[in-house]
Amino acid sequence: MTDDVETPTAGSGDDDPAEFLERFDREFTASDQLAVPLTVPLTVPLVQRAVRRVLRRPVAWWNREWTNERVARVLVTSASLVTTTVIMMLIVHFNPLSPSRDLLLDNTTPTGGDMGAHVWAPAFLRDNLLPNFQLSGWSMDWYGGLPLYRFYMVIPALAIVLLDAVPFVPYGVAFKIVAASGLLLFPLACWTFGRLAKFRQPIPELFAFASLCFLLDESFEIYGGNVKSTMAGEYSFSIALTLAMFGFGLLAHGLRTGRFRVWAAVVLSLAAVSHGIVLIFVAVGAIVMSLVWIDAKRAWYAVSAGVTTLLLSAWWVGPFLFGHEFMTDMKYGFRPSSSTDSFWDMFFPLTTALDFLITSLAIIGFVAMIMRRNLTGTALGLTTLVFVGLVYVTRDSLPGIGLLWNPRLLPFVYLLRYMLMVIGGLELITWVFNGARKRLASHELNPFEGAFAASAIGLSCLTVFGFMYETLPFDGRVIVTEGTEEAAATSVYAWGPFRKTADAGRAVADGWTRYNWGGYEARTQFPEYNALVTQMDEIGQTNGCGRALWENNSDNGQYGTTMALMLLPHWTDGCIGSMEGLFFEASGTTPYHFLTAAAVSESSSNPVRELRYTNNDAEVGVRHMLDLGVRYLMVRTDAAKAEASDQDELRFITTSAPWDIYEVTGSSIVEPLTVQPVIVNERAGDQRERNLELGTSWFQRRDDWPAIPADEGPESWQRIDVDIDMDVRIGEPGERSRNVDYVLPVQEIVPVALPEITVTDIEIGQQSVEFTVDQIGVPVLVRVSYFPNWHVSGADGPYRVSPNHMVVVPTSTDVRMEYRKSSLDWFFYALTALGIALCVFWRRRGDLQFVGELPSWSLHRALDTGDTGDTEFALNDVALVPDVWAPARAASEVVDPTPVSLPSPFDVGQQQSNLVINTDDNDNDNDNDNNPGPGH
């Protein structure tokens, strides 16, 4: 580089705020101490100290010299953050200054897609788990029992509960605020990442606009992260992604300076446990960033921060990984899904022109980061490429775990591409300025040129958004097809020479938020829905509580979402459970519920792939409902009603139009077995799939099974092998058209009749089952979903039996089953406690000290070449840590032995520089903190 490097002066816009505040604190503390005699103790009231601590930073920031450059930078930052945040407030209808236009703070119960069912879980956490000092536990409300918040994310739900505890904040409002928080804070999070990572201004501000591009991208709606996905129910994803960007900023800052190790670990762990898919993003992004920055000391920073993050996340990640065998794989398949789908469609989902522009600018931005040797920017590009590869590699899901639909990784590709896009746009403008002013291509823009570049790129983004939402000034509609007697004229939105196509409508993200925040109460069919859940509550109080199975039908969406009736336990205080729930993967009983729902529905959705469904056959449905312990059936279509009315086992109770409600006679959750179970020997392969094959074989082909199959049991039970029934196999493993295999016993099952006993005093709680038997030693079937955390007293077991229930063998007349944490769960909690202890230890040890703000290998190369490119210690970057490259002192100058003062080796004509080394053994870890350089 031939441009002179300017030394920052006191109050300049290049000063690091953190370093300035540290100097400010030292100076004022020192002056205060000098002004008071040493014999007089300093006693400052606690409240005064707290207020001073809160106010000192903003006051110090405000009192800095307001140069023209600083004013320009502050205006760019303020305008960018205010603009992007206000746009998101408008999109989510958050307008606290105008209550008539605000929907977020309306006291309604949010609905729409999965969000309408998510309402149940945080309320259950509040009412049942937290009073028992549990963050996860068991619930009987869905699927005949499932482990709640073991496989789904509790941190966002905990935030809802905490906000709900604030006086005058209704539960629905608390839910909506937390659900929207990830969207509202995402521009700030992306700006913070850029600022902490020390990207030159205005890149952090442009990251805020890149975040807006991502949030308002309407090319996907269920993958996660954008507004449409959040409104579809993926609000935990957007919260986790926001936390991830904050965490990446702290990590990038720490890899450069040695600071924020604890904060980086805490925030990244929160992101990881807030959504399992974002956990992958956190892991990959952190690893790539650490590898890019790696040297001997930074390796220790990365390892220590990474281990601490893992330990802090262990309480949730560990039980998830070691319990996935008992989850349900929905078998969603992968993309590309057909001959009309392709990876090209996945990676380039927008219009051809936009895809070409965004990708071209992203490539320019990536290349520019490499050429400028901006390590964090390079990590962004490398992480993008890694996720492009992962989308391809994970077509068969995650090795050993499964449960991942590969398009769920696409949002990370889209987000990083938008961030690289704005960098590329800035580079193009930089080249234009440098060409016009005859400067080197690598020369960076001054604050005023940067303000122009940020304005140009930001306005370009806003123009695209305005075109999408049809709100640009001087816009209108033009007729493209004249009307005829048979058809009306066709018009399209136009802005100057730009026109939408005839099939392109207005963007809908703000419409989705309006729909969701309006709540169940805003739907025209709410009186019908309210009457139905009220009727079910009354039936539960009169006839007894129990599980309800309702007909699966698209018309249920008239209530706000097709999942509206999943809230039966929410509205009935747990008296009426819903067999269907939102957390499909969390229970191994899920496939058997959907087989049953298909049999009692005219047109069921049948979401679990590869099962062999029997549709609208109530005779089959009744048998399945008895097997699952279902007490009430609710049907709404004429076809399903006709089938139900012909079944003797269904007793009609009442009608709540358009629903007919039946009771399933003879249904019970706890009952003695009449035939001794048989133990099926374990087979090789995916045990989740092997269990599904066995469970569906018994559930759907009972004639092949004189006794219920079990995974384990007493030595006296018969043991058999099973093999695939090749005569009824459909498709081969790996084919999209395959069905789950049926299996047959290899050995003949010898039925062993059991004595008749009586089971009484049955009490079923949310996390316990109690009953009394009049004779011990006879197996008792408990139709509650199996999970290894169930323990029993007064009996042997529990043993897992088909389809996914439990059997116990009483050794006492009084039997109690209870769901509690396993020793492995406590082990992972202990690991998290160790992580907390490590955080305290790192804080007491202080920050790590690096030789410079670059890895040693990069610093040496820069010294050898005499060119820093866009390295992070370039003085015209936006600095967040002290700049140690101060001018060399004159030989005659008396040097204070305490500071470290390094001259810049990049000044023109200077080949060597003098080095002053700190020799004070009593100095603290932050050696540079006492540097009275030119900023003092």
JSON list of N, CA and C in Angstrom, two decimals, residues 344-399:
[
{"chain": "A", "resi": 344, "resn": "TRP", "atom": "N", "xyz": [-30.59, -26.60, -8.69]},
{"chain": "A", "resi": 344, "resn": "TRP", "atom": "CA", "xyz": [-30.61, -25.23, -9.22]},
{"chain": "A", "resi": 344, "resn": "TRP", "atom": "C", "xyz": [-31.81, -24.47, -8.66]},
{"chain": "A", "resi": 345, "resn": "ASP", "atom": "N", "xyz": [-32.97, -25.11, -8.64]},
{"chain": "A", "resi": 345, "resn": "ASP", "atom": "CA", "xyz": [-34.17, -24.48, -8.08]},
{"chain": "A", "resi": 345, "resn": "ASP", "atom": "C", "xyz": [-33.99, -24.19, -6.60]},
{"chain": "A", "resi": 346, "resn": "MET", "atom": "N", "xyz": [-33.29, -25.06, -5.90]},
{"chain": "A", "resi": 346, "resn": "MET", "atom": "CA", "xyz": [-33.11, -24.88, -4.47]},
{"chain": "A", "resi": 346, "resn": "MET", "atom": "C", "xyz": [-32.18, -23.71, -4.16]},
{"chain": "A", "resi": 347, "resn": "PHE", "atom": "N", "xyz": [-31.07, -23.63, -4.88]},
{"chain": "A", "resi": 347, "resn": "PHE", "atom": "CA", "xyz": [-30.09, -22.59, -4.58]},
{"chain": "A", "resi": 347, "resn": "PHE", "atom": "C", "xyz": [-30.43, -21.25, -5.23]},
{"chain": "A", "resi": 348, "resn": "PHE", "atom": "N", "xyz": [-31.25, -21.27, -6.26]},
{"chain": "A", "resi": 348, "resn": "PHE", "atom": "CA", "xyz": [-31.62, -20.03, -6.96]},
{"chain": "A", "resi": 348, "resn": "PHE", "atom": "C", "xyz": [-33.13, -19.97, -7.10]},
{"chain": "A", "resi": 349, "resn": "PRO", "atom": "N", "xyz": [-33.85, -19.67, -6.00]},
{"chain": "A", "resi": 349, "resn": "PRO", "atom": "CA", "xyz": [-35.31, -19.73, -6.00]},
{"chain": "A", "resi": 349, "resn": "PRO", "atom": "C", "xyz": [-36.01, -18.47, -6.48]},
{"chain": "A", "resi": 350, "resn": "LEU", "atom": "N", "xyz": [-35.25, -17.39, -6.71]},
{"chain": "A", "resi": 350, "resn": "LEU", "atom": "CA", "xyz": [-35.87, -16.12, -7.08]},
{"chain": "A", "resi": 350, "resn": "LEU", "atom": "C", "xyz": [-35.97, -16.01, -8.60]},
{"chain": "A", "resi": 351, "resn": "THR", "atom": "N", "xyz": [-36.33, -14.85, -9.07]},
{"chain": "A", "resi": 351, "resn": "THR", "atom": "CA", "xyz": [-36.34, -14.63, -10.51]},
{"chain": "A", "resi": 351, "resn": "THR", "atom": "C", "xyz": [-34.91, -14.68, -11.04]},
{"chain": "A", "resi": 352, "resn": "THR", "atom": "N", "xyz": [-34.78, -15.00, -12.30]},
{"chain": "A", "resi": 352, "resn": "THR", "atom": "CA", "xyz": [-33.45, -15.17, -12.88]},
{"chain": "A", "resi": 352, "resn": "THR", "atom": "C", "xyz": [-32.59, -13.92, -12.71]},
{"chain": "A", "resi": 353, "resn": "ALA", "atom": "N", "xyz": [-33.18, -12.75, -12.94]},
{"chain": "A", "resi": 353, "resn": "ALA", "atom": "CA", "xyz": [-32.41, -11.52, -12.84]},
{"chain": "A", "resi": 353, "resn": "ALA", "atom": "C", "xyz": [-31.91, -11.29, -11.41]},
{"chain": "A", "resi": 354, "resn": "LEU", "atom": "N", "xyz": [-32.79, -11.49, -10.43]},
{"chain": "A", "resi": 354, "resn": "LEU", "atom": "CA", "xyz": [-32.38, -11.27, -9.04]},
{"chain": "A", "resi": 354, "resn": "LEU", "atom": "C", "xyz": [-31.34, -12.30, -8.61]},
{"chain": "A", "resi": 355, "resn": "ASP", "atom": "N", "xyz": [-31.55, -13.56, -8.98]},
{"chain": "A", "resi": 355, "resn": "ASP", "atom": "CA", "xyz": [-30.57, -14.58, -8.62]},
{"chain": "A", "resi": 355, "resn": "ASP", "atom": "C", "xyz": [-29.20, -14.28, -9.21]},
{"chain": "A", "resi": 356, "resn": "PHE", "atom": "N", "xyz": [-29.19, -13.83, -10.46]},
{"chain": "A", "resi": 356, "resn": "PHE", "atom": "CA", "xyz": [-27.91, -13.52, -11.11]},
{"chain": "A", "resi": 356, "resn": "PHE", "atom": "C", "xyz": [-27.24, -12.34, -10.41]},
{"chain": "A", "resi": 357, "resn": "LEU", "atom": "N", "xyz": [-28.01, -11.30, -10.10]},
{"chain": "A", "resi": 357, "resn": "LEU", "atom": "CA", "xyz": [-27.45, -10.11, -9.46]},
{"chain": "A", "resi": 357, "resn": "LEU", "atom": "C", "xyz": [-26.93, -10.43, -8.07]},
{"chain": "A", "resi": 358, "resn": "ILE", "atom": "N", "xyz": [-27.75, -11.13, -7.27]},
{"chain": "A", "resi": 358, "resn": "ILE", "atom": "CA", "xyz": [-27.36, -11.43, -5.88]},
{"chain": "A", "resi": 358, "resn": "ILE", "atom": "C", "xyz": [-26.13, -12.32, -5.85]},
{"chain": "A", "resi": 359, "resn": "THR", "atom": "N", "xyz": [-26.13, -13.36, -6.66]},
{"chain": "A", "resi": 359, "resn": "THR", "atom": "CA", "xyz": [-25.02, -14.30, -6.65]},
{"chain": "A", "resi": 359, "resn": "THR", "atom": "C", "xyz": [-23.75, -13.67, -7.19]},
{"chain": "A", "resi": 360, "resn": "SER", "atom": "N", "xyz": [-23.86, -12.86, -8.24]},
{"chain": "A", "resi": 360, "resn": "SER", "atom": "CA", "xyz": [-22.68, -12.20, -8.79]},
{"chain": "A", "resi": 360, "resn": "SER", "atom": "C", "xyz": [-22.04, -11.27, -7.78]},
{"chain": "A", "resi": 361, "resn": "LEU", "atom": "N", "xyz": [-22.87, -10.48, -7.11]},
{"chain": "A", "resi": 361, "resn": "LEU", "atom": "CA", "xyz": [-22.34, -9.58, -6.08]},
{"chain": "A", "resi": 361, "resn": "LEU", "atom": "C", "xyz": [-21.75, -10.36, -4.91]},
{"chain": "A", "resi": 362, "resn": "ALA", "atom": "N", "xyz": [-22.39, -11.50, -4.55]},
{"chain": "A", "resi": 362, "resn": "ALA", "atom": "CA", "xyz": [-21.86, -12.31, -3.46]},
{"chain": "A", "resi": 362, "resn": "ALA", "atom": "C", "xyz": [-20.48, -12.87, -3.81]},
{"chain": "A", "resi": 363, "resn": "ILE", "atom": "N", "xyz": [-20.31, -13.30, -5.05]},
{"chain": "A", "resi": 363, "resn": "ILE", "atom": "CA", "xyz": [-19.00, -13.81, -5.47]},
{"chain": "A", "resi": 363, "resn": "ILE", "atom": "C", "xyz": [-17.96, -12.70, -5.42]},
{"chain": "A", "resi": 364, "resn": "ILE", "atom": "N", "xyz": [-18.34, -11.52, -5.89]},
{"chain": "A", "resi": 364, "resn": "ILE", "atom": "CA", "xyz": [-17.42, -10.37, -5.82]},
{"chain": "A", "resi": 364, "resn": "ILE", "atom": "C", "xyz": [-17.05, -10.09, -4.36]},
{"chain": "A", "resi": 365, "resn": "GLY", "atom": "N", "xyz": [-18.05, -10.11, -3.49]},
{"chain": "A", "resi": 365, "resn": "GLY", "atom": "CA", "xyz": [-17.78, -9.85, -2.07]},
{"chain": "A", "resi": 365, "resn": "GLY", "atom": "C", "xyz": [-16.86, -10.89, -1.46]},
{"chain": "A", "resi": 366, "resn": "PHE", "atom": "N", "xyz": [-17.06, -12.15, -1.79]},
{"chain": "A", "resi": 366, "resn": "PHE", "atom": "CA", "xyz": [-16.21, -13.21, -1.26]},
{"chain": "A", "resi": 366, "resn": "PHE", "atom": "C", "xyz": [-14.78, -13.05, -1.74]},
{"chain": "A", "resi": 367, "resn": "VAL", "atom": "N", "xyz": [-14.62, -12.83, -3.03]},
{"chain": "A", "resi": 367, "resn": "VAL", "atom": "CA", "xyz": [-13.28, -12.66, -3.60]},
{"chain": "A", "resi": 367, "resn": "VAL", "atom": "C", "xyz": [-12.60, -11.43, -2.99]},
{"chain": "A", "resi": 368, "resn": "ALA", "atom": "N", "xyz": [-13.37, -10.35, -2.80]},
{"chain": "A", "resi": 368, "resn": "ALA", "atom": "CA", "xyz": [-12.80, -9.13, -2.22]},
{"chain": "A", "resi": 368, "resn": "ALA", "atom": "C", "xyz": [-12.32, -9.38, -0.79]},
{"chain": "A", "resi": 369, "resn": "MET", "atom": "N", "xyz": [-13.09, -10.16, -0.02]},
{"chain": "A", "resi": 369, "resn": "MET", "atom": "CA", "xyz": [-12.66, -10.46, 1.35]},
{"chain": "A", "resi": 369, "resn": "MET", "atom": "C", "xyz": [-11.37, -11.26, 1.35]},
{"chain": "A", "resi": 370, "resn": "ILE", "atom": "N", "xyz": [-11.21, -12.16, 0.40]},
{"chain": "A", "resi": 370, "resn": "ILE", "atom": "CA", "xyz": [-9.97, -12.93, 0.31]},
{"chain": "A", "resi": 370, "resn": "ILE", "atom": "C", "xyz": [-8.81, -12.02, -0.08]},
{"chain": "A", "resi": 371, "resn": "MET", "atom": "N", "xyz": [-9.03, -11.18, -1.09]},
{"chain": "A", "resi": 371, "resn": "MET", "atom": "CA", "xyz": [-7.97, -10.30, -1.55]},
{"chain": "A", "resi": 371, "resn": "MET", "atom": "C", "xyz": [-7.56, -9.29, -0.49]},
{"chain": "A", "resi": 372, "resn": "ARG", "atom": "N", "xyz": [-8.52, -8.81, 0.27]},
{"chain": "A", "resi": 372, "resn": "ARG", "atom": "CA", "xyz": [-8.22, -7.85, 1.33]},
{"chain": "A", "resi": 372, "resn": "ARG", "atom": "C", "xyz": [-7.75, -8.53, 2.62]},
{"chain": "A", "resi": 373, "resn": "ARG", "atom": "N", "xyz": [-7.70, -9.85, 2.59]},
{"chain": "A", "resi": 373, "resn": "ARG", "atom": "CA", "xyz": [-7.29, -10.64, 3.74]},
{"chain": "A", "resi": 373, "resn": "ARG", "atom": "C", "xyz": [-8.13, -10.31, 4.98]},
{"chain": "A", "resi": 374, "resn": "ASN", "atom": "N", "xyz": [-9.41, -10.14, 4.74]},
{"chain": "A", "resi": 374, "resn": "ASN", "atom": "CA", "xyz": [-10.35, -9.97, 5.83]},
{"chain": "A", "resi": 374, "resn": "ASN", "atom": "C", "xyz": [-10.79, -11.37, 6.26]},
{"chain": "A", "resi": 375, "resn": "LEU", "atom": "N", "xyz": [-10.30, -11.83, 7.41]},
{"chain": "A", "resi": 375, "resn": "LEU", "atom": "CA", "xyz": [-10.46, -13.22, 7.79]},
{"chain": "A", "resi": 375, "resn": "LEU", "atom": "C", "xyz": [-11.92, -13.58, 8.09]},
{"chain": "A", "resi": 376, "resn": "THR", "atom": "N", "xyz": [-12.63, -12.71, 8.80]},
{"chain": "A", "resi": 376, "resn": "THR", "atom": "CA", "xyz": [-14.02, -13.02, 9.11]},
{"chain": "A", "resi": 376, "resn": "THR", "atom": "C", "xyz": [-14.88, -13.00, 7.85]},
{"chain": "A", "resi": 377, "resn": "GLY", "atom": "N", "xyz": [-14.61, -12.06, 6.95]},
{"chain": "A", "resi": 377, "resn": "GLY", "atom": "CA", "xyz": [-15.33, -12.04, 5.68]},
{"chain": "A", "resi": 377, "resn": "GLY", "atom": "C", "xyz": [-15.06, -13.29, 4.86]},
{"chain": "A", "resi": 378, "resn": "THR", "atom": "N", "xyz": [-13.80, -13.75, 4.88]},
{"chain": "A", "resi": 378, "resn": "THR", "atom": "CA", "xyz": [-13.47, -15.00, 4.20]},
{"chain": "A", "resi": 378, "resn": "THR", "atom": "C", "xyz": [-14.22, -16.17, 4.83]},
{"chain": "A", "resi": 379, "resn": "ALA", "atom": "N", "xyz": [-14.34, -16.16, 6.16]},
{"chain": "A", "resi": 379, "resn": "ALA", "atom": "CA", "xyz": [-15.08, -17.23, 6.84]},
{"chain": "A", "resi": 379, "resn": "ALA", "atom": "C", "xyz": [-16.54, -17.25, 6.42]},
{"chain": "A", "resi": 380, "resn": "LEU", "atom": "N", "xyz": [-17.14, -16.08, 6.18]},
{"chain": "A", "resi": 380, "resn": "LEU", "atom": "CA", "xyz": [-18.52, -16.04, 5.69]},
{"chain": "A", "resi": 380, "resn": "LEU", "atom": "C", "xyz": [-18.65, -16.80, 4.38]},
{"chain": "A", "resi": 381, "resn": "GLY", "atom": "N", "xyz": [-17.74, -16.53, 3.45]},
{"chain": "A", "resi": 381, "resn": "GLY", "atom": "CA", "xyz": [-17.80, -17.20, 2.17]},
{"chain": "A", "resi": 381, "resn": "GLY", "atom": "C", "xyz": [-17.57, -18.69, 2.28]},
{"chain": "A", "resi": 382, "resn": "LEU", "atom": "N", "xyz": [-16.59, -19.09, 3.09]},
{"chain": "A", "resi": 382, "resn": "LEU", "atom": "CA", "xyz": [-16.31, -20.52, 3.26]},
{"chain": "A", "resi": 382, "resn": "LEU", "atom": "C", "xyz": [-17.47, -21.24, 3.92]},
{"chain": "A", "resi": 383, "resn": "THR", "atom": "N", "xyz": [-18.10, -20.60, 4.89]},
{"chain": "A", "resi": 383, "resn": "THR", "atom": "CA", "xyz": [-19.26, -21.21, 5.54]},
{"chain": "A", "resi": 383, "resn": "THR", "atom": "C", "xyz": [-20.40, -21.39, 4.55]},
{"chain": "A", "resi": 384, "resn": "THR", "atom": "N", "xyz": [-20.58, -20.43, 3.66]},
{"chain": "A", "resi": 384, "resn": "THR", "atom": "CA", "xyz": [-21.60, -20.56, 2.62]},
{"chain": "A", "resi": 384, "resn": "THR", "atom": "C", "xyz": [-21.33, -21.80, 1.77]},
{"chain": "A", "resi": 385, "resn": "LEU", "atom": "N", "xyz": [-20.08, -21.98, 1.36]},
{"chain": "A", "resi": 385, "resn": "LEU", "atom": "CA", "xyz": [-19.74, -23.13, 0.53]},
{"chain": "A", "resi": 385, "resn": "LEU", "atom": "C", "xyz": [-19.93, -24.44, 1.30]},
{"chain": "A", "resi": 386, "resn": "VAL", "atom": "N", "xyz": [-19.61, -24.43, 2.59]},
{"chain": "A", "resi": 386, "resn": "VAL", "atom": "CA", "xyz": [-19.81, -25.64, 3.39]},
{"chain": "A", "resi": 386, "resn": "VAL", "atom": "C", "xyz": [-21.29, -26.02, 3.42]},
{"chain": "A", "resi": 387, "resn": "PHE", "atom": "N", "xyz": [-22.16, -25.04, 3.59]},
{"chain": "A", "resi": 387, "resn": "PHE", "atom": "CA", "xyz": [-23.58, -25.36, 3.65]},
{"chain": "A", "resi": 387, "resn": "PHE", "atom": "C", "xyz": [-24.15, -25.73, 2.29]},
{"chain": "A", "resi": 388, "resn": "VAL", "atom": "N", "xyz": [-23.60, -25.20, 1.23]},
{"chain": "A", "resi": 388, "resn": "VAL", "atom": "CA", "xyz": [-23.99, -25.68, -0.09]},
{"chain": "A", "resi": 388, "resn": "VAL", "atom": "C", "xyz": [-23.69, -27.17, -0.20]},
{"chain": "A", "resi": 389, "resn": "GLY", "atom": "N", "xyz": [-22.50, -27.57, 0.27]},
{"chain": "A", "resi": 389, "resn": "GLY", "atom": "CA", "xyz": [-22.16, -28.98, 0.25]},
{"chain": "A", "resi": 389, "resn": "GLY", "atom": "C", "xyz": [-23.02, -29.80, 1.18]},
{"chain": "A", "resi": 390, "resn": "LEU", "atom": "N", "xyz": [-23.36, -29.26, 2.36]},
{"chain": "A", "resi": 390, "resn": "LEU", "atom": "CA", "xyz": [-24.18, -30.01, 3.31]},
{"chain": "A", "resi": 390, "resn": "LEU", "atom": "C", "xyz": [-25.58, -30.24, 2.80]},
{"chain": "A", "resi": 391, "resn": "VAL", "atom": "N", "xyz": [-26.14, -29.29, 2.05]},
{"chain": "A", "resi": 391, "resn": "VAL", "atom": "CA", "xyz": [-27.46, -29.50, 1.47]},
{"chain": "A", "resi": 391, "resn": "VAL", "atom": "C", "xyz": [-27.45, -30.72, 0.57]},
{"chain": "A", "resi": 392, "resn": "TYR", "atom": "N", "xyz": [-26.34, -30.93, -0.12]},
{"chain": "A", "resi": 392, "resn": "TYR", "atom": "CA", "xyz": [-26.21, -32.10, -0.99]},
{"chain": "A", "resi": 392, "resn": "TYR", "atom": "C", "xyz": [-25.93, -33.36, -0.17]},
{"chain": "A", "resi": 393, "resn": "VAL", "atom": "N", "xyz": [-25.01, -33.28, 0.78]},
{"chain": "A", "resi": 393, "resn": "VAL", "atom": "CA", "xyz": [-24.59, -34.46, 1.53]},
{"chain": "A", "resi": 393, "resn": "VAL", "atom": "C", "xyz": [-25.70, -35.01, 2.40]},
{"chain": "A", "resi": 394, "resn": "THR", "atom": "N", "xyz": [-26.55, -34.14, 2.95]},
{"chain": "A", "resi": 394, "resn": "THR", "atom": "CA", "xyz": [-27.59, -34.57, 3.89]},
{"chain": "A", "resi": 394, "resn": "THR", "atom": "C", "xyz": [-28.88, -34.97, 3.20]},
{"chain": "A", "resi": 395, "resn": "ARG", "atom": "N", "xyz": [-28.81, -35.31, 1.94]},
{"chain": "A", "resi": 395, "resn": "ARG", "atom": "CA", "xyz": [-30.03, -35.82, 1.28]},
{"chain": "A", "resi": 395, "resn": "ARG", "atom": "C", "xyz": [-30.56, -37.05, 2.00]},
{"chain": "A", "resi": 396, "resn": "ASP", "atom": "N", "xyz": [-29.68, -37.83, 2.58]},
{"chain": "A", "resi": 396, "resn": "ASP", "atom": "CA", "xyz": [-30.09, -39.00, 3.36]},
{"chain": "A", "resi": 396, "resn": "ASP", "atom": "C", "xyz": [-30.12, -38.69, 4.85]},
{"chain": "A", "resi": 397, "resn": "SER", "atom": "N", "xyz": [-30.29, -37.44, 5.19]},
{"chain": "A", "resi": 397, "resn": "SER", "atom": "CA", "xyz": [-30.40, -36.97, 6.56]},
{"chain": "A", "resi": 397, "resn": "SER", "atom": "C", "xyz": [-29.05, -37.05, 7.27]},
{"chain": "A", "resi": 398, "resn": "LEU", "atom": "N", "xyz": [-29.06, -36.84, 8.59]},
{"chain": "A", "resi": 398, "resn": "LEU", "atom": "CA", "xyz": [-27.83, -36.85, 9.37]},
{"chain": "A", "resi": 398, "resn": "LEU", "atom": "C", "xyz": [-27.40, -38.29, 9.64]},
{"chain": "A", "resi": 399, "resn": "PRO", "atom": "N", "xyz": [-26.15, -38.61, 9.39]},
{"chain": "A", "resi": 399, "resn": "PRO", "atom": "CA", "xyz": [-25.69, -39.99, 9.64]},
{"chain": "A", "resi": 399, "resn": "PRO", "atom": "C", "xyz": [-25.88, -40.38, 11.10]}
]
